[in-house]
Amino acid sequence: MADTSVLTRRHPLESRRAALEALVGDPAITLEPLVSAVDLRVDPDGGALDALAAALGGPLPTAVDTWTGIGDGEALRLGPDEWLLTSAGTDPHRWEDRVDSLAAPFGGMAVDVSAQRVALRLHGAHARELLASGCSIDLRPGRFGRGRCAQTLFGQAPVLLVAHADDDLHLFVRSSFSGYVADRLVDAAALR
Amino acid sequence: MQLITCPWCGPREETEFRYGGQADLAYPADPSALDDEQWARFVFFRDNPEGAFAERWCHDAGCRRWLRAVRDTRTYVFAETRPYGRTA
């Protein structure tokens, strides 16, 4: 076995950190810390949601494209039988084991997708305006307020938008597309 | 741009979707009993109506679920969309 103890994980957007920090004005774009995440697939009608909510410390979202807080993370409903569950403080493999063992009695399963996405935070009164430069969905606070999330396209890249507040949105993007999204956000911010 | 109403995600741009061809094609009950022409008809031949056409679309950039849509081939107007495999 190779000695992996000397390997430290780098943020996929480390090379863009300086460019994002150099942005002046509104909104501020920052890199969110990397979190553990699992993709949960389970039948929502089988009682699994109640069991998971009791064990994880918060209700799971009952409507598609909404999210709730659970413990030290978030539960985002991506589809009729699919959730993304994050945890800031649990190791990825432990998080996968825990959620998977909770879902298994209901015929569900969880898969570790921690390395799949990175998150950016757009914070400021013009955050929605900046996102709208590349997103076609209705981002007005009345239609996309706190508690909503949506998988859609930002430019050419699939992203997962999470509304935390009127002026605070998080954007999950696949690591391999994150450079494109960060560059496009920097360009769009410069043009404003 | 044309909007398609995903049953799960609501109205989204057409570029988020992938086309899946004609809907409701029944797989032959006994494929080995078909001769070449019958098999070719199942594999390659599709309806091409002028008007309402039931077809499959997949919401690739969103919930990644298949849906069944009825689209007017003359006007491109979507009459209805629903989760695939459901009758109501």
Short mmCIF file of C-alpha atoms in Angstrom, two decimals:
data_model
loop_
_atom_site.label_atom_id
_atom_site.label_comp_id
_atom_site.label_asym_id
_atom_site.label_seq_id
_atom_site.Cartn_x
_atom_site.Cartn_y
_atom_site.Cartn_z
CA MET A 1 0.00 0.00 0.00
CA ALA A 2 1.22 3.43 -0.82
CA ASP A 3 1.62 5.79 2.08
CA THR A 4 -1.23 8.25 1.63
CA SER A 5 -0.70 10.01 4.95
CA VAL A 6 1.47 12.66 3.28
CA LEU A 7 -1.21 13.54 0.74
CA THR A 8 -3.32 16.55 1.61
CA ARG A 9 -6.51 17.38 -0.20
CA ARG A 10 -6.43 20.61 -2.17
CA HIS A 11 -9.52 22.56 -3.04
CA PRO A 12 -10.21 22.09 -6.77
CA LEU A 13 -10.60 25.86 -7.08
CA GLU A 14 -7.36 26.71 -5.26
CA SER A 15 -5.99 28.23 -8.46
CA ARG A 16 -9.01 30.58 -8.69
CA ARG A 17 -9.01 31.63 -5.05
CA ALA A 18 -6.93 34.76 -5.67
CA ALA A 19 -9.08 35.87 -8.62
CA LEU A 20 -12.27 35.44 -6.60
CA GLU A 21 -10.83 37.27 -3.59
CA ALA A 22 -9.68 40.11 -5.84
CA LEU A 23 -13.25 40.87 -6.89
CA VAL A 24 -14.45 44.15 -5.49
CA GLY A 25 -18.03 45.14 -4.93
CA ASP A 26 -21.18 43.12 -4.70
CA PRO A 27 -21.59 40.17 -4.52
CA ALA A 28 -18.60 38.65 -2.77
CA ILE A 29 -17.76 35.18 -4.11
CA THR A 30 -16.03 32.84 -1.71
CA LEU A 31 -15.08 29.17 -1.70
CA GLU A 32 -17.07 27.07 0.73
CA PRO A 33 -15.17 24.50 2.80
CA LEU A 34 -15.28 20.98 1.37
CA VAL A 35 -17.94 18.84 3.03
CA SER A 36 -18.83 15.15 3.16
CA ALA A 37 -21.76 14.33 0.91
CA VAL A 38 -23.75 11.24 0.05
CA ASP A 39 -26.31 10.63 -2.64
CA LEU A 40 -29.31 8.93 -1.04
CA ARG A 41 -31.79 6.95 -3.11
CA VAL A 42 -34.84 5.67 -1.26
CA ASP A 43 -38.59 5.36 -1.70
CA PRO A 44 -40.10 8.42 0.06
CA ASP A 45 -43.34 6.58 0.85
CA GLY A 46 -41.86 3.73 2.88
CA GLY A 47 -41.26 5.50 6.20
CA ALA A 48 -37.58 6.02 5.49
CA LEU A 49 -37.80 9.81 5.74
CA ASP A 50 -39.07 9.74 9.31
CA ALA A 51 -36.40 7.26 10.38
CA LEU A 52 -33.63 9.28 8.74
CA ALA A 53 -34.95 12.53 10.19
CA ALA A 54 -34.95 11.09 13.70
CA ALA A 55 -31.40 9.76 13.37
CA LEU A 56 -29.84 12.70 11.53
CA GLY A 57 -31.30 15.50 13.63
CA GLY A 58 -33.67 17.26 11.27
CA PRO A 59 -36.52 16.69 8.86
CA LEU A 60 -35.74 15.75 5.28
CA PRO A 61 -37.33 17.92 2.59
CA THR A 62 -40.66 16.59 1.41
CA ALA A 63 -40.87 18.59 -1.82
CA VAL A 64 -38.52 18.26 -4.79
CA ASP A 65 -36.12 21.20 -5.18
CA THR A 66 -36.21 22.18 -1.52
CA TRP A 67 -33.66 21.74 1.25
CA THR A 68 -33.54 21.54 5.03
CA GLY A 69 -30.81 21.67 7.65
CA ILE A 70 -29.83 18.39 9.31
CA GLY A 71 -27.27 18.35 12.12
CA ASP A 72 -24.09 19.94 10.80
CA GLY A 73 -25.15 19.72 7.16
CA GLU A 74 -27.94 20.02 4.65
CA ALA A 75 -30.45 17.71 3.03
CA LEU A 76 -31.27 18.70 -0.54
CA ARG A 77 -33.98 16.91 -2.45
CA LEU A 78 -32.77 16.45 -6.02
CA GLY A 79 -35.58 14.31 -7.40
CA PRO A 80 -38.60 12.25 -6.40
CA ASP A 81 -36.43 9.55 -4.82
CA GLU A 82 -33.04 11.23 -4.56
CA TRP A 83 -31.43 13.40 -1.87
CA LEU A 84 -28.01 14.91 -1.36
CA LEU A 85 -27.06 14.81 2.32
CA THR A 86 -24.04 16.78 3.46
CA SER A 87 -22.16 16.84 6.73
CA ALA A 88 -19.39 19.28 7.63
CA GLY A 89 -17.95 17.31 10.52
CA THR A 90 -18.20 13.62 9.56
CA ASP A 91 -15.58 11.75 7.54
CA PRO A 92 -16.89 10.86 4.07
CA HIS A 93 -16.72 7.08 4.56
CA ARG A 94 -18.33 7.29 7.99
CA TRP A 95 -21.09 9.54 6.61
CA GLU A 96 -21.73 7.04 3.81
CA ASP A 97 -21.80 4.12 6.25
CA ARG A 98 -24.17 5.92 8.59
CA VAL A 99 -26.72 7.05 6.01
CA ASP A 100 -26.51 3.79 4.10
CA SER A 101 -27.18 1.71 7.22
CA LEU A 102 -30.18 3.92 8.02
CA ALA A 103 -31.62 3.64 4.50
CA ALA A 104 -30.92 -0.05 3.95
CA PRO A 105 -33.93 -1.38 5.95
CA PHE A 106 -36.18 0.60 3.59
CA GLY A 107 -34.53 -0.68 0.43
CA GLY A 108 -32.54 2.50 -0.01
CA MET A 109 -28.85 3.14 -0.41
CA ALA A 110 -26.32 5.92 0.00
CA VAL A 111 -23.18 6.49 -2.03
CA ASP A 112 -20.30 8.78 -1.09
CA VAL A 113 -20.11 11.68 -3.54
CA SER A 114 -17.94 13.99 -1.44
CA ALA A 115 -15.38 14.46 -4.20
CA GLN A 116 -18.05 15.13 -6.79
CA ARG A 117 -18.91 18.77 -6.11
CA VAL A 118 -17.42 21.94 -4.70
CA ALA A 119 -19.45 24.88 -3.45
CA LEU A 120 -19.17 28.61 -4.05
CA ARG A 121 -20.98 31.20 -2.00
CA LEU A 122 -22.38 34.36 -3.56
CA HIS A 123 -23.14 36.89 -0.90
CA GLY A 124 -24.54 40.34 -1.59
CA ALA A 125 -27.55 42.24 -2.83
CA HIS A 126 -26.63 41.53 -6.46
CA ALA A 127 -25.97 37.80 -6.03
CA ARG A 128 -29.11 36.80 -7.92
CA GLU A 129 -28.42 39.28 -10.68
CA LEU A 130 -24.96 37.82 -11.18
CA LEU A 131 -26.32 34.26 -11.26
CA ALA A 132 -29.01 35.30 -13.72
CA SER A 133 -26.24 36.11 -16.21
CA GLY A 134 -25.91 32.37 -16.73
CA CYS A 135 -29.08 30.78 -15.34
CA SER A 136 -32.47 30.75 -16.98
CA ILE A 137 -34.61 29.78 -14.00
CA ASP A 138 -36.69 32.32 -12.10
CA LEU A 139 -34.33 33.49 -9.36
CA ARG A 140 -36.51 36.21 -7.85
CA PRO A 141 -36.66 35.82 -4.06
CA GLY A 142 -40.42 35.26 -4.20
CA ARG A 143 -39.96 32.18 -6.38
CA PHE A 144 -36.55 31.04 -5.17
CA GLY A 145 -36.41 32.04 -1.51
CA ARG A 146 -34.71 30.42 1.46
CA GLY A 147 -35.38 26.70 1.49
CA ARG A 148 -35.38 26.28 -2.29
CA CYS A 149 -32.73 24.54 -4.32
CA ALA A 150 -32.54 23.68 -8.00
CA GLN A 151 -30.40 21.74 -10.39
CA THR A 152 -30.02 23.70 -13.58
CA LEU A 153 -27.40 25.05 -15.99
CA PHE A 154 -25.06 27.97 -15.35
CA GLY A 155 -23.78 28.74 -18.81
CA GLN A 156 -22.87 25.29 -20.10
CA ALA A 157 -22.24 23.67 -16.72
CA PRO A 158 -24.77 21.76 -14.61
CA VAL A 159 -24.99 23.36 -11.17
CA LEU A 160 -27.00 22.93 -8.00
CA LEU A 161 -28.23 26.26 -6.60
CA VAL A 162 -29.16 26.54 -2.94
CA ALA A 163 -30.97 29.61 -1.59
CA HIS A 164 -29.94 30.46 1.97
CA ALA A 165 -31.28 34.03 2.00
CA ASP A 166 -32.30 36.73 -0.42
CA ASP A 167 -28.67 37.86 -0.62
CA ASP A 168 -26.93 34.55 0.07
CA LEU A 169 -26.84 31.74 -2.48
CA HIS A 170 -24.65 28.68 -2.65
CA LEU A 171 -23.70 27.05 -5.90
CA PHE A 172 -22.58 23.41 -6.04
CA VAL A 173 -20.75 22.42 -9.18
CA ARG A 174 -18.88 19.32 -10.30
CA SER A 175 -15.18 19.70 -9.57
CA SER A 176 -14.24 19.33 -13.22
CA PHE A 177 -16.60 22.14 -14.25
CA SER A 178 -15.77 24.38 -11.31
CA GLY A 179 -12.95 26.24 -13.07
CA TYR A 180 -15.27 27.14 -15.92
CA VAL A 181 -17.98 28.34 -13.54
CA ALA A 182 -15.54 30.36 -11.42
CA ASP A 183 -14.01 32.00 -14.50
CA ARG A 184 -17.44 32.80 -15.89
CA LEU A 185 -18.55 34.33 -12.58
CA VAL A 186 -15.40 36.47 -12.43
CA ASP A 187 -15.99 37.64 -16.01
CA ALA A 188 -19.66 38.39 -15.35
CA ALA A 189 -18.80 40.27 -12.15
CA ALA A 190 -16.24 42.38 -14.02
CA LEU A 191 -18.79 43.32 -16.67
CA ARG A 192 -21.36 44.52 -14.18
CA MET B 1 -36.54 30.02 -25.51
CA GLN B 2 -39.00 27.16 -25.46
CA LEU B 3 -39.89 26.09 -21.93
CA ILE B 4 -40.80 22.51 -21.03
CA THR B 5 -42.63 21.89 -17.77
CA CYS B 6 -40.88 19.14 -15.84
CA PRO B 7 -43.37 17.38 -13.54
CA TRP B 8 -40.80 17.62 -10.72
CA CYS B 9 -38.87 20.83 -11.38
CA GLY B 10 -41.37 23.09 -13.12
CA PRO B 11 -40.79 25.10 -16.30
CA ARG B 12 -37.22 24.81 -17.58
CA GLU B 13 -35.46 25.68 -20.81
CA GLU B 14 -35.45 23.07 -23.54
CA THR B 15 -31.63 22.88 -23.47
CA GLU B 16 -31.89 21.15 -20.07
CA PHE B 17 -33.73 18.25 -21.71
CA ARG B 18 -32.79 15.33 -23.93
CA TYR B 19 -35.15 13.94 -26.52
CA GLY B 20 -36.03 10.27 -26.24
CA GLY B 21 -38.21 9.58 -29.26
CA GLN B 22 -41.68 8.16 -29.46
CA ALA B 23 -43.31 7.12 -26.18
CA ASP B 24 -45.29 4.02 -25.25
CA LEU B 25 -43.55 1.53 -27.54
CA ALA B 26 -44.31 -1.96 -26.34
CA TYR B 27 -41.42 -4.42 -26.43
CA PRO B 28 -42.46 -7.51 -28.40
CA ALA B 29 -43.85 -10.18 -26.09
CA ASP B 30 -41.93 -12.93 -27.89
CA PRO B 31 -39.00 -11.33 -29.78
CA SER B 32 -37.68 -14.65 -31.08
CA ALA B 33 -40.94 -15.22 -32.95
CA LEU B 34 -40.48 -12.08 -35.05
CA ASP B 35 -39.05 -12.26 -38.56
CA ASP B 36 -36.49 -9.71 -39.72
CA GLU B 37 -39.02 -7.33 -41.17
CA GLN B 38 -41.15 -7.30 -38.01
CA TRP B 39 -38.05 -6.77 -35.86
CA ALA B 40 -36.90 -3.93 -38.12
CA ARG B 41 -40.29 -2.33 -37.83
CA PHE B 42 -40.04 -2.42 -34.02
CA VAL B 43 -36.48 -1.10 -33.93
CA PHE B 44 -36.46 1.50 -36.69
CA PHE B 45 -39.98 2.56 -37.61
CA ARG B 46 -41.68 5.37 -35.72
CA ASP B 47 -44.85 7.34 -36.15
CA ASN B 48 -44.47 10.77 -37.69
CA PRO B 49 -47.83 12.43 -37.16
CA GLU B 50 -48.74 15.95 -38.10
CA GLY B 51 -50.15 17.13 -34.78
CA ALA B 52 -50.16 15.65 -31.29
CA PHE B 53 -47.26 13.23 -30.71
CA ALA B 54 -46.52 11.37 -27.46
CA GLU B 55 -42.78 11.31 -26.81
CA ARG B 56 -40.14 10.75 -24.15
CA TRP B 57 -37.95 13.52 -22.77
CA CYS B 58 -35.31 13.30 -20.07
CA HIS B 59 -34.58 16.25 -17.78
CA ASP B 60 -30.81 15.78 -18.03
CA ALA B 61 -29.65 18.97 -16.35
CA GLY B 62 -32.23 18.81 -13.55
CA CYS B 63 -33.79 15.85 -11.78
CA ARG B 64 -32.57 13.41 -14.49
CA ARG B 65 -36.00 11.77 -14.66
CA TRP B 66 -37.79 10.68 -17.79
CA LEU B 67 -41.10 12.25 -18.60
CA ARG B 68 -43.83 11.64 -21.12
CA ALA B 69 -44.88 14.65 -23.14
CA VAL B 70 -47.50 15.29 -25.76
CA ARG B 71 -46.19 17.78 -28.28
CA ASP B 72 -47.81 19.25 -31.36
CA THR B 73 -45.37 18.67 -34.22
CA ARG B 74 -46.77 21.61 -36.19
CA THR B 75 -46.55 24.28 -33.48
CA TYR B 76 -44.06 22.69 -31.02
CA VAL B 77 -46.54 23.47 -28.22
CA PHE B 78 -46.43 20.98 -25.33
CA ALA B 79 -49.98 19.94 -24.42
CA GLU B 80 -48.95 17.98 -21.32
CA THR B 81 -46.01 16.49 -19.45
CA ARG B 82 -46.12 13.85 -16.76
CA PRO B 83 -43.74 11.42 -15.03
CA TYR B 84 -42.99 8.51 -17.33
CA GLY B 85 -44.96 5.35 -16.68
CA ARG B 86 -47.85 7.06 -14.95
CA THR B 87 -51.27 7.31 -16.46
CA ALA B 88 -52.44 10.27 -14.39
#
